[in-house]
Amino acid sequence: MQSILLVEDSDRIASFVVKGLQSHGFDCARCESGEEALKLIAAADFDLVILDIGLPGIDGFEVLRSMRGQGFDVPVIVLTARDSVDNTVASFAGGADDYMGKPFSFDELLARVRTRIRKQSSATATEQSLELGSLTLNLLTRKAERDGKEHELTAREFGILEFLMSHPGQVISREQLLSRVWSYDHDPESNVVDVYIRYLRQKLGNDVIQTVRGVGYRMVANI
């Protein structure tokens, strides 16, 4: 069963959407604020997010920027009463996959949900590995191979390596790795990321992951 997160502060709209999606076979969770949405997205694997812009606290634009900044590539359909060209452009620029203004037709929303999930499932099925120079990460077996030698990875090692390899050459902070691989509320003062980076270097080589002092880590793009 595909899982959808609805981020919507209106009880009336949320009840209507959740009941409709559940009646069509989707598992639908709902939250009311941007802060709660980021925690749920970091803690669970959703197939799709339906995101309102006018949220209490941090708005939907900030949620979208934070999601994409942390590397979460789950499809997002923006659903908002702010139906204007500027907001449409801002939504797509921030990383949205689709945009619908309120009021809306549930049948149209359902069609867009199915289309986005189908596209995501198709893309996931074809992406079975990540390759970077001499290093290959098999996304199905969760094993890494370098120079013909295969390495078993723990769940945390795999999570870190997958995130770094998905952003070659980009500096990833410890906080981003903690949020993605552990949980949104993990202690930012913990050295657990450094420990697992050391484990990965012991298996794959010290030249694979660079330390950017005071910032985080970067996957070497030409290993």
XYZ file of C-alpha atoms in Angstrom:
223
model
C 0.000 0.000 0.000
C 1.399 3.389 -1.008
C 1.847 5.899 1.786
C 0.952 9.588 1.449
C 1.564 12.458 3.858
C -0.958 15.294 3.748
C 0.320 18.544 5.287
C -2.814 20.632 5.735
C -4.001 22.794 8.657
C -7.669 22.908 7.605
C -9.562 20.084 9.320
C -12.353 20.212 6.750
C -10.063 19.897 3.727
C -7.836 17.332 5.444
C -10.773 15.099 6.368
C -12.097 15.270 2.799
C -8.730 14.415 1.217
C -7.723 11.703 3.710
C -11.059 9.878 3.442
C -10.959 10.104 -0.339
C -7.422 8.753 -0.632
C -8.069 5.968 1.864
C -11.182 4.910 -0.056
C -8.941 4.456 -3.128
C -6.474 2.228 -1.323
C -3.834 4.676 -0.106
C -2.391 4.838 3.406
C -2.727 8.527 4.275
C -1.211 10.313 7.280
C -1.919 13.938 8.085
C -0.156 16.688 10.011
C -0.993 20.369 10.506
C 2.346 22.241 10.648
C 5.595 22.541 8.738
C 7.672 21.546 11.734
C 5.700 18.338 12.230
C 5.892 17.593 8.507
C 9.688 17.713 8.492
C 9.860 15.361 11.459
C 7.523 12.849 9.817
C 9.307 13.015 6.457
C 12.635 12.334 8.173
C 11.227 9.455 10.200
C 9.150 7.582 7.582
C 9.305 6.625 3.904
C 6.380 8.291 2.145
C 5.625 7.708 -1.516
C 4.158 11.204 -1.919
C 3.626 14.435 0.018
C 0.644 16.745 -0.535
C 1.756 20.088 0.866
C -0.237 23.200 1.724
C 1.657 26.497 1.543
C -0.235 28.535 4.170
C 0.810 26.612 7.268
C 1.233 27.837 10.838
C 4.877 28.347 11.828
C 7.148 27.656 8.884
C 5.199 27.735 5.626
C 5.103 25.189 2.832
C 7.807 26.932 0.810
C 10.240 26.567 3.709
C 9.228 22.926 4.207
C 9.921 22.284 0.528
C 13.318 24.019 0.622
C 14.300 22.126 3.762
C 13.224 18.767 2.300
C 15.181 19.223 -0.897
C 18.148 20.684 0.982
C 18.300 17.535 3.107
C 18.136 15.302 0.048
C 14.565 14.015 0.367
C 13.380 13.360 -3.187
C 9.836 12.183 -2.412
C 7.374 13.677 -4.956
C 5.511 16.743 -3.699
C 2.182 18.103 -4.914
C 1.596 21.643 -3.677
C -2.061 22.251 -2.795
C -2.833 25.845 -1.844
C -5.284 28.728 -1.920
C -2.418 30.983 -3.058
C -3.189 30.269 -6.706
C -1.051 32.751 -8.630
C 1.670 32.642 -11.251
C 4.278 33.809 -8.729
C 3.395 31.064 -6.277
C 3.317 28.447 -9.013
C 6.786 29.484 -10.167
C 8.063 29.589 -6.561
C 6.701 26.097 -5.912
C 8.435 24.536 -8.908
C 11.628 26.496 -8.211
C 11.600 25.121 -4.666
C 11.375 21.536 -5.862
C 7.657 20.780 -6.186
C 6.600 18.158 -8.725
C 3.069 19.457 -9.235
C 0.809 22.347 -8.196
C -2.942 22.656 -7.612
C -4.911 25.685 -6.507
C -7.847 25.641 -4.111
C -10.716 25.007 -4.570
C -9.912 21.773 -6.355
C -11.557 18.675 -7.732
C -10.733 15.512 -5.779
C -10.865 13.467 -8.978
C -8.179 15.683 -10.491
C -6.075 15.456 -7.327
C -6.427 11.662 -7.344
C -5.316 11.508 -10.974
C -2.250 13.629 -10.222
C -1.409 11.529 -7.156
C -1.525 8.328 -9.202
C 0.565 9.860 -11.983
C 3.288 11.081 -9.615
C 3.490 7.799 -7.706
C 3.578 5.825 -10.961
C 6.442 7.963 -12.296
C 8.358 7.617 -9.028
C 7.880 3.839 -8.948
C 9.040 3.536 -12.545
C 12.146 5.622 -11.873
C 12.960 3.643 -8.719
C 12.670 0.329 -10.537
C 15.276 1.370 -13.112
C 17.722 2.854 -10.611
C 19.318 -0.254 -9.140
C 22.764 1.158 -8.428
C 24.792 4.326 -7.948
C 28.174 4.599 -9.642
C 30.945 7.058 -8.899
C 34.334 6.394 -10.460
C 35.595 3.045 -9.187
C 32.825 2.755 -6.586
C 29.417 1.117 -7.153
C 26.607 0.968 -4.611
C 23.958 -1.665 -5.327
C 20.628 -0.305 -4.069
C 19.004 -3.744 -4.037
C 21.644 -5.812 -2.233
C 22.917 -2.775 -0.267
C 26.512 -3.757 -0.963
C 29.364 -1.557 -2.145
C 31.973 -2.611 -4.682
C 35.274 -0.922 -5.400
C 38.023 -2.165 -7.697
C 36.351 -5.573 -7.948
C 36.066 -6.070 -4.182
C 32.600 -6.287 -2.607
C 31.860 -4.895 0.855
C 28.971 -5.651 3.176
C 27.417 -2.514 4.697
C 25.386 -1.965 7.836
C 22.096 -0.076 7.503
C 23.702 3.162 8.781
C 26.732 2.805 6.524
C 24.476 2.234 3.529
C 22.312 5.242 4.403
C 25.298 7.577 4.682
C 26.984 6.286 1.538
C 23.786 6.448 -0.533
C 23.162 10.055 0.533
C 26.739 11.144 -0.183
C 26.890 9.334 -3.544
C 23.614 10.958 -4.569
C 25.288 14.354 -4.109
C 28.830 13.917 -5.517
C 31.132 16.856 -4.881
C 28.559 18.539 -2.629
C 29.402 19.280 0.993
C 26.907 17.507 3.280
C 26.727 18.643 6.894
C 26.689 16.303 9.876
C 23.230 17.653 10.699
C 21.934 16.626 7.272
C 23.305 13.109 7.711
C 21.897 12.843 11.223
C 18.487 13.956 9.974
C 18.474 11.617 6.964
C 20.043 8.479 8.436
C 19.033 8.677 12.086
C 16.175 11.002 13.002
C 15.210 14.654 12.860
C 15.637 15.099 16.615
C 18.980 13.296 16.979
C 21.540 15.051 19.213
C 23.516 17.410 16.909
C 26.500 17.209 19.290
C 26.857 13.447 18.801
C 29.966 12.145 17.008
C 28.104 9.129 15.622
C 28.406 10.421 12.037
C 32.199 10.679 12.349
C 32.325 7.115 13.678
C 30.413 5.716 10.693
C 32.429 7.773 8.210
C 35.522 6.124 9.693
C 33.924 2.684 9.226
C 33.227 3.476 5.558
C 36.792 4.666 4.986
C 38.147 1.479 6.523
C 36.112 -0.553 4.040
C 36.327 1.588 0.905
C 39.525 3.610 1.294
C 40.497 6.890 2.904
C 40.274 8.744 -0.417
C 36.544 8.135 -0.915
C 35.079 10.687 1.515
C 36.680 14.057 2.216
C 36.280 15.921 5.491
C 35.458 19.611 5.076
C 36.614 20.992 8.403
C 33.891 22.678 10.412
C 31.214 21.894 7.812
C 30.800 18.196 7.053
C 31.756 15.686 4.371
C 32.028 15.493 0.609
C 31.998 12.489 -1.693
C 34.984 12.643 -4.026
C 33.617 12.752 -7.567
C 36.672 11.309 -9.362
C 37.653 8.331 -7.183
